[in-house]
Coordinates of C-alpha atoms and ligand atoms in Angstrom, one line a residue:
M5 CA -54.9 5.6 -137.6
A6 CA -53.0 6.1 -134.4
P7 CA -52.1 9.7 -133.2
L8 CA -48.4 10.6 -133.6
I9 CA -48.2 11.9 -130.0
T10 CA -49.9 10.1 -127.2
H11 CA -48.6 11.4 -124.0
L12 CA -49.9 14.9 -124.5
Y13 CA -52.8 16.4 -126.3
T14 CA -51.5 18.3 -129.5
A15 CA -53.4 20.1 -132.4
D16 CA -52.8 22.4 -135.2
P17 CA -49.7 20.9 -136.3
S18 CA -47.4 23.0 -138.5
A19 CA -44.9 20.6 -140.0
H20 CA -41.5 21.6 -141.8
V21 CA -38.4 19.6 -143.0
F22 CA -35.3 21.3 -141.4
E23 CA -31.9 19.4 -141.4
G24 CA -33.5 16.5 -143.2
K25 CA -36.0 15.7 -140.4
V26 CA -39.7 16.5 -140.0
Y27 CA -40.2 19.1 -137.1
I28 CA -43.9 19.5 -135.9
Y29 CA -45.0 22.8 -134.2
P30 CA -48.4 22.1 -132.6
S31 CA -50.6 23.7 -130.1
H32 CA -50.5 22.1 -126.6
D33 CA -54.0 21.3 -125.5
R34 CA -54.8 20.9 -121.9
E35 CA -57.7 20.2 -119.6
T36 CA -59.7 23.1 -118.3
D37 CA -62.6 24.1 -116.1
I38 CA -63.5 27.0 -118.6
Q39 CA -67.0 26.7 -119.9
F40 CA -67.2 25.5 -123.5
N41 CA -68.5 28.1 -126.0
D42 CA -68.4 29.2 -129.7
N43 CA -65.8 31.8 -128.8
G44 CA -63.3 29.0 -128.1
D45 CA -62.5 30.2 -124.5
Q46 CA -62.1 26.6 -123.6
Y47 CA -58.8 26.4 -125.9
D48 CA -56.7 27.7 -122.9
M49 CA -53.2 26.8 -124.0
A50 CA -50.2 27.9 -122.0
D51 CA -47.0 26.5 -123.8
Y52 CA -45.5 25.0 -126.9
H53 CA -43.6 21.7 -127.3
V54 CA -41.6 21.0 -130.4
F55 CA -41.5 17.5 -131.8
S56 CA -39.4 15.8 -134.5
T57 CA -38.9 12.5 -136.3
D58 CA -36.8 11.2 -139.0
S59 CA -39.3 8.9 -140.4
L60 CA -43.1 8.9 -141.1
D61 CA -43.4 5.2 -140.8
P62 CA -46.1 4.6 -138.3
A63 CA -43.8 2.7 -136.1
A64 CA -41.1 5.3 -136.0
P65 CA -40.5 7.2 -132.7
V66 CA -41.3 11.0 -132.5
T67 CA -39.2 12.9 -130.2
D68 CA -40.7 15.6 -127.8
H69 CA -38.1 18.3 -127.3
G70 CA -40.0 19.7 -124.3
V71 CA -41.4 23.1 -123.6
V72 CA -39.9 25.7 -126.0
L73 CA -41.9 28.8 -125.1
K74 CA -44.5 29.6 -122.4
T75 CA -47.1 32.4 -121.5
E76 CA -45.0 33.6 -118.5
D77 CA -41.9 34.3 -120.9
I78 CA -43.8 36.6 -123.4
P79 CA -44.4 40.1 -121.7
W80 CA -47.4 41.1 -124.0
V81 CA -49.4 37.8 -123.7
S82 CA -52.5 37.4 -121.4
K83 CA -53.6 34.0 -122.4
Q84 CA -54.4 31.4 -125.2
L85 CA -51.3 30.3 -127.0
W86 CA -53.1 29.2 -130.2
A87 CA -51.9 27.6 -133.3
P88 CA -48.2 28.3 -134.0
D89 CA -45.8 28.0 -137.2
A90 CA -42.1 28.0 -137.7
A91 CA -39.8 29.2 -140.3
F92 CA -36.1 29.1 -141.1
K93 CA -34.1 31.9 -142.7
N94 CA -30.6 33.3 -142.5
G95 CA -29.4 30.6 -140.1
K96 CA -32.2 31.3 -137.5
Y97 CA -35.5 29.6 -136.7
Y98 CA -38.6 31.6 -136.0
L99 CA -41.5 30.6 -134.0
Y100 CA -44.8 32.6 -134.8
F101 CA -47.7 32.3 -132.3
P102 CA -51.1 34.0 -131.9
A103 CA -52.1 34.8 -128.3
R104 CA -54.5 37.5 -126.6
D105 CA -52.7 40.6 -125.3
K106 CA -53.4 42.2 -122.0
E107 CA -56.7 43.8 -123.6
G108 CA -57.8 40.5 -124.8
I109 CA -57.2 41.2 -128.5
F110 CA -55.4 38.4 -130.5
R111 CA -51.9 39.5 -132.0
I112 CA -49.2 37.5 -133.5
G113 CA -45.8 37.2 -131.7
V114 CA -42.4 36.0 -133.0
A115 CA -39.7 34.1 -131.0
V116 CA -36.2 33.3 -132.3
G117 CA -33.9 30.4 -131.8
D118 CA -30.7 28.9 -133.3
R119 CA -32.1 25.5 -133.5
P120 CA -35.5 24.0 -134.9
E121 CA -36.2 22.4 -131.6
G122 CA -35.7 25.8 -129.9
P123 CA -35.6 27.2 -127.3
F124 CA -37.0 30.3 -128.6
T125 CA -36.7 33.9 -127.1
P126 CA -39.8 35.9 -127.8
D127 CA -39.7 39.4 -128.9
P128 CA -41.1 41.8 -126.1
E129 CA -44.0 43.1 -128.4
P130 CA -46.3 41.4 -131.0
I131 CA -45.6 42.0 -134.7
K132 CA -46.6 45.6 -135.2
G133 CA -49.8 45.6 -137.1
S134 CA -50.7 42.1 -136.5
Y135 CA -54.0 40.8 -135.5
S136 CA -56.1 37.7 -135.4
I137 CA -54.9 34.1 -135.3
D138 CA -53.3 31.2 -136.9
P139 CA -50.1 32.5 -138.5
A140 CA -48.4 30.3 -141.2
T141 CA -45.3 31.2 -142.8
F142 CA -44.0 30.5 -146.4
V143 CA -40.6 31.2 -147.7
D144 CA -40.8 31.3 -151.4
D145 CA -37.9 30.0 -153.8
D146 CA -36.7 33.8 -154.1
G147 CA -36.1 33.9 -150.2
Q148 CA -39.1 36.2 -149.6
A149 CA -41.1 35.2 -146.7
Y150 CA -44.8 35.7 -146.0
V151 CA -47.1 35.1 -143.1
Y152 CA -50.7 34.1 -143.6
F153 CA -53.2 34.5 -140.9
G154 CA -56.8 35.1 -139.9
G155 CA -59.7 33.2 -138.1
L156 CA -63.4 34.0 -137.6
W157 CA -65.5 34.0 -134.5
G158 CA -63.2 33.6 -131.5
G159 CA -60.3 34.3 -133.7
Q160 CA -61.7 37.9 -134.2
L161 CA -61.0 38.3 -138.0
Q162 CA -64.5 39.7 -138.3
C163 CA -63.7 42.7 -136.1
Y164 CA -61.4 44.2 -138.8
Q165 CA -64.0 45.2 -141.3
K166 CA -63.3 48.9 -140.9
G167 CA -59.5 48.4 -141.6
H168 CA -56.4 46.6 -140.8
D169 CA -55.8 48.7 -137.6
V170 CA -59.4 49.2 -136.5
F171 CA -60.8 46.7 -134.0
D172 CA -64.5 46.8 -133.8
A173 CA -65.6 45.3 -130.6
E174 CA -69.1 45.2 -131.9
W175 CA -68.2 42.2 -133.9
Q176 CA -66.6 40.2 -131.0
G177 CA -67.8 36.6 -130.5
P178 CA -69.1 33.9 -132.9
K179 CA -70.2 36.3 -135.6
E180 CA -69.3 36.8 -139.3
P181 CA -70.9 38.7 -142.3
S182 CA -73.9 37.1 -144.0
G183 CA -76.5 38.0 -146.5
A184 CA -77.3 37.6 -150.1
G185 CA -74.3 38.7 -152.3
V186 CA -72.0 39.5 -149.4
H187 CA -68.6 38.3 -150.0
A188 CA -66.8 36.1 -147.2
L189 CA -64.0 37.7 -145.3
G190 CA -60.6 36.7 -146.7
P191 CA -57.7 35.4 -145.0
R192 CA -54.7 37.8 -144.6
V193 CA -51.2 37.8 -145.8
A194 CA -48.1 40.2 -145.1
K195 CA -44.7 40.0 -146.5
L196 CA -42.0 39.7 -143.6
T197 CA -39.0 41.9 -143.4
D198 CA -35.7 40.2 -144.1
D199 CA -35.1 39.7 -140.2
M200 CA -38.5 37.9 -140.2
R201 CA -39.7 40.0 -137.2
Q202 CA -42.0 42.5 -138.6
F203 CA -44.4 43.0 -141.6
A204 CA -42.5 44.5 -144.5
A205 CA -45.6 45.9 -146.3
E206 CA -49.2 46.5 -145.6
V207 CA -51.4 43.5 -144.8
Q208 CA -53.3 42.3 -147.9
E209 CA -56.8 40.6 -147.9
I210 CA -56.6 37.3 -150.0
K211 CA -59.3 36.4 -152.4
I212 CA -60.7 32.9 -152.7
L213 CA -62.7 32.7 -155.9
A214 CA -65.5 30.4 -156.7
P215 CA -64.7 28.5 -160.1
E216 CA -68.1 28.9 -161.3
T217 CA -68.3 32.6 -161.1
G218 CA -64.7 33.8 -160.8
E219 CA -66.0 36.1 -157.9
P220 CA -65.0 35.8 -154.3
I221 CA -66.7 33.1 -152.4
L222 CA -69.9 34.3 -150.6
A223 CA -70.2 34.8 -146.8
D224 CA -73.2 32.3 -146.8
D225 CA -71.2 29.5 -148.5
H226 CA -70.0 27.9 -145.3
D227 CA -68.9 24.8 -147.0
R228 CA -66.2 26.7 -149.0
R229 CA -65.7 30.0 -147.2
F230 CA -62.3 30.6 -145.3
F231 CA -62.8 30.2 -141.5
E232 CA -59.3 29.7 -140.0
A233 CA -56.1 27.7 -140.2
A234 CA -54.3 29.2 -143.2
W235 CA -51.5 27.1 -144.9
L236 CA -49.5 27.8 -148.0
H237 CA -47.4 25.3 -150.0
K238 CA -46.1 25.1 -153.6
Y239 CA -46.6 22.2 -155.9
N240 CA -45.5 22.1 -159.6
G241 CA -45.0 25.9 -159.6
K242 CA -48.3 26.6 -158.3
Y243 CA -49.3 28.2 -155.0
Y244 CA -52.0 26.2 -152.9
F245 CA -53.7 27.9 -150.1
S246 CA -55.5 25.6 -147.9
Y247 CA -57.7 26.3 -144.9
S248 CA -60.5 25.2 -142.5
T249 CA -64.1 25.9 -143.1
G250 CA -64.8 25.8 -139.4
D251 CA -68.5 25.2 -138.7
T252 CA -68.7 22.8 -141.6
H253 CA -65.4 21.2 -140.6
Y254 CA -63.7 20.7 -144.0
L255 CA -60.2 21.3 -144.9
A256 CA -60.4 22.8 -148.3
Y257 CA -57.9 24.5 -150.7
G258 CA -57.4 26.9 -153.7
V259 CA -54.8 27.3 -156.3
G260 CA -53.1 30.4 -157.7
D261 CA -50.2 32.0 -159.5
S262 CA -48.9 34.2 -156.8
P263 CA -48.3 34.1 -153.0
Y264 CA -50.9 36.9 -152.7
G265 CA -53.4 34.8 -154.6
P266 CA -56.1 35.1 -155.9
F267 CA -56.7 31.5 -155.2
T268 CA -59.4 29.6 -157.1
Y269 CA -61.3 27.2 -154.8
G270 CA -60.1 23.6 -155.8
G271 CA -62.1 21.2 -153.4
R272 CA -61.6 19.5 -150.1
I273 CA -58.5 17.8 -148.8
L274 CA -60.0 16.1 -145.7
E275 CA -63.5 15.3 -144.8
P276 CA -64.6 16.3 -141.2
V277 CA -62.7 14.6 -138.4
L278 CA -64.1 13.7 -134.9
G279 CA -64.2 17.1 -133.0
W280 CA -65.3 20.6 -134.1
T281 CA -62.0 22.0 -135.3
T282 CA -59.7 20.8 -138.1
H283 CA -56.3 22.3 -138.8
H284 CA -53.5 21.1 -140.9
S285 CA -50.3 21.5 -142.7
I286 CA -49.0 20.1 -145.9
V287 CA -45.3 19.3 -146.4
E288 CA -43.2 17.3 -148.9
F289 CA -40.8 14.8 -147.1
Q290 CA -38.8 12.2 -149.0
G291 CA -40.5 12.7 -152.4
R292 CA -44.1 12.2 -150.9
W293 CA -46.5 14.6 -149.7
W294 CA -48.0 14.6 -146.1
L295 CA -51.0 16.2 -144.4
F296 CA -50.6 16.7 -140.8
H297 CA -53.8 17.4 -139.0
H298 CA -55.7 16.4 -135.7
D299 CA -58.7 14.9 -134.4
C300 CA -60.2 14.2 -130.8
E301 CA -60.3 10.3 -131.1
L302 CA -57.8 10.0 -128.1
S303 CA -60.0 12.1 -125.9
K304 CA -63.1 10.3 -127.1
G305 CA -64.5 13.4 -128.7
V306 CA -63.5 16.2 -126.3
N307 CA -63.3 19.3 -128.7
H308 CA -60.4 21.0 -127.0
L309 CA -58.3 17.9 -126.3
R310 CA -56.8 16.9 -129.8
S311 CA -54.1 14.7 -131.1
V312 CA -52.0 15.3 -134.2
K313 CA -52.1 12.7 -136.9
V314 CA -50.5 12.2 -140.4
K315 CA -51.5 10.9 -143.7
E316 CA -50.1 10.8 -147.1
I317 CA -52.0 13.0 -149.7
F318 CA -52.0 12.6 -153.5
Y319 CA -52.6 15.0 -156.5
D320 CA -54.3 13.9 -159.7
K321 CA -53.0 14.6 -163.3
E322 CA -54.6 18.2 -163.3
G323 CA -52.9 18.9 -159.9
K324 CA -56.1 18.7 -157.8
I325 CA -55.6 17.2 -154.3
V326 CA -57.4 13.9 -153.8
T327 CA -59.9 14.2 -151.1
E328 CA -59.1 12.0 -148.0
K329 CA -61.4 10.5 -145.4
P330 CA -60.4 10.6 -141.7
E331 CA -58.9 7.6 -140.3
Ligands
FUB23 O1 -56.2 25.7 -131.2 C1 -56.9 26.8 -131.1 C2 -57.7 27.1 -132.3 O2 -58.4 26.1 -132.6 C3 -56.7 27.4 -133.5 O3 -56.0 28.6 -133.6 C4 -57.6 27.1 -134.7 O4 -57.3 27.0 -135.9 C5 -58.5 25.9 -134.1 O5 -57.8 24.8 -134.6

């Protein structure tokens, strides 16, 4: 299957339907001389583009709306504009993005615009109390907005085991908890304020439960534990939390009855693609469900030069997502 965008490298696609079109908010990958490592330093992105299309037919054109935000415009950022997401509320569009602050610690920022394609003006400081990477927003039917986030290893989630506001530098790097009976670290969620620019309540850790025990997935269960790339969507009244398993390269999901979880592990959405990372979003468009994701086919396997793709996904009668193979 051909990538949606071929004139740039793009990754981590967050797709939303705004004003009847599909808007895609991806990372913008670029070439670098930085040495590859398991901390992800080679993912050295410096700006964001927004894309849109009014059809997901493979032949339909995708419009590149150009650069909508860049490192130099964001006072608190030092480097690494990683996976973004966007939301619409009260007539405004909000772009959420993770980046390292001047101390090298990942925080989450927000930028505001009047149009889905931007431009976006960043707030001068990151969201108070935010940390780690991969923000994904979800606005529930009652209008309450939530942001999901977190990522292990280079994403620094494991540095917050002593509390949401305690960064433990000892855990920096490609590390995570392990050992018999140790629970995996959960992704995080916070309610957003009505103006969408701050957390409205304390950050919560989400539980992803193993169906066979009803207990949280174990840290050593790398085929199923949360690694990064949080996404939340609703299908038939249930909340589906999906994510990447990182070093085992699956897109997986769990199902729950509340935006806070717990989510019971439901299976895989996508088998491993070409490239180390896998990251996605799920959106309903014109009555069908679509998985936006990325792989490294266009760059012939260069891990940090990725390309966005889309494929249709299906649910079975019980509401389980049918596992897809990469194309
Ligand atoms: O694009 C940089 C990082 O790679 C993202 O934040 C992760 O989810 C992974 O895709």
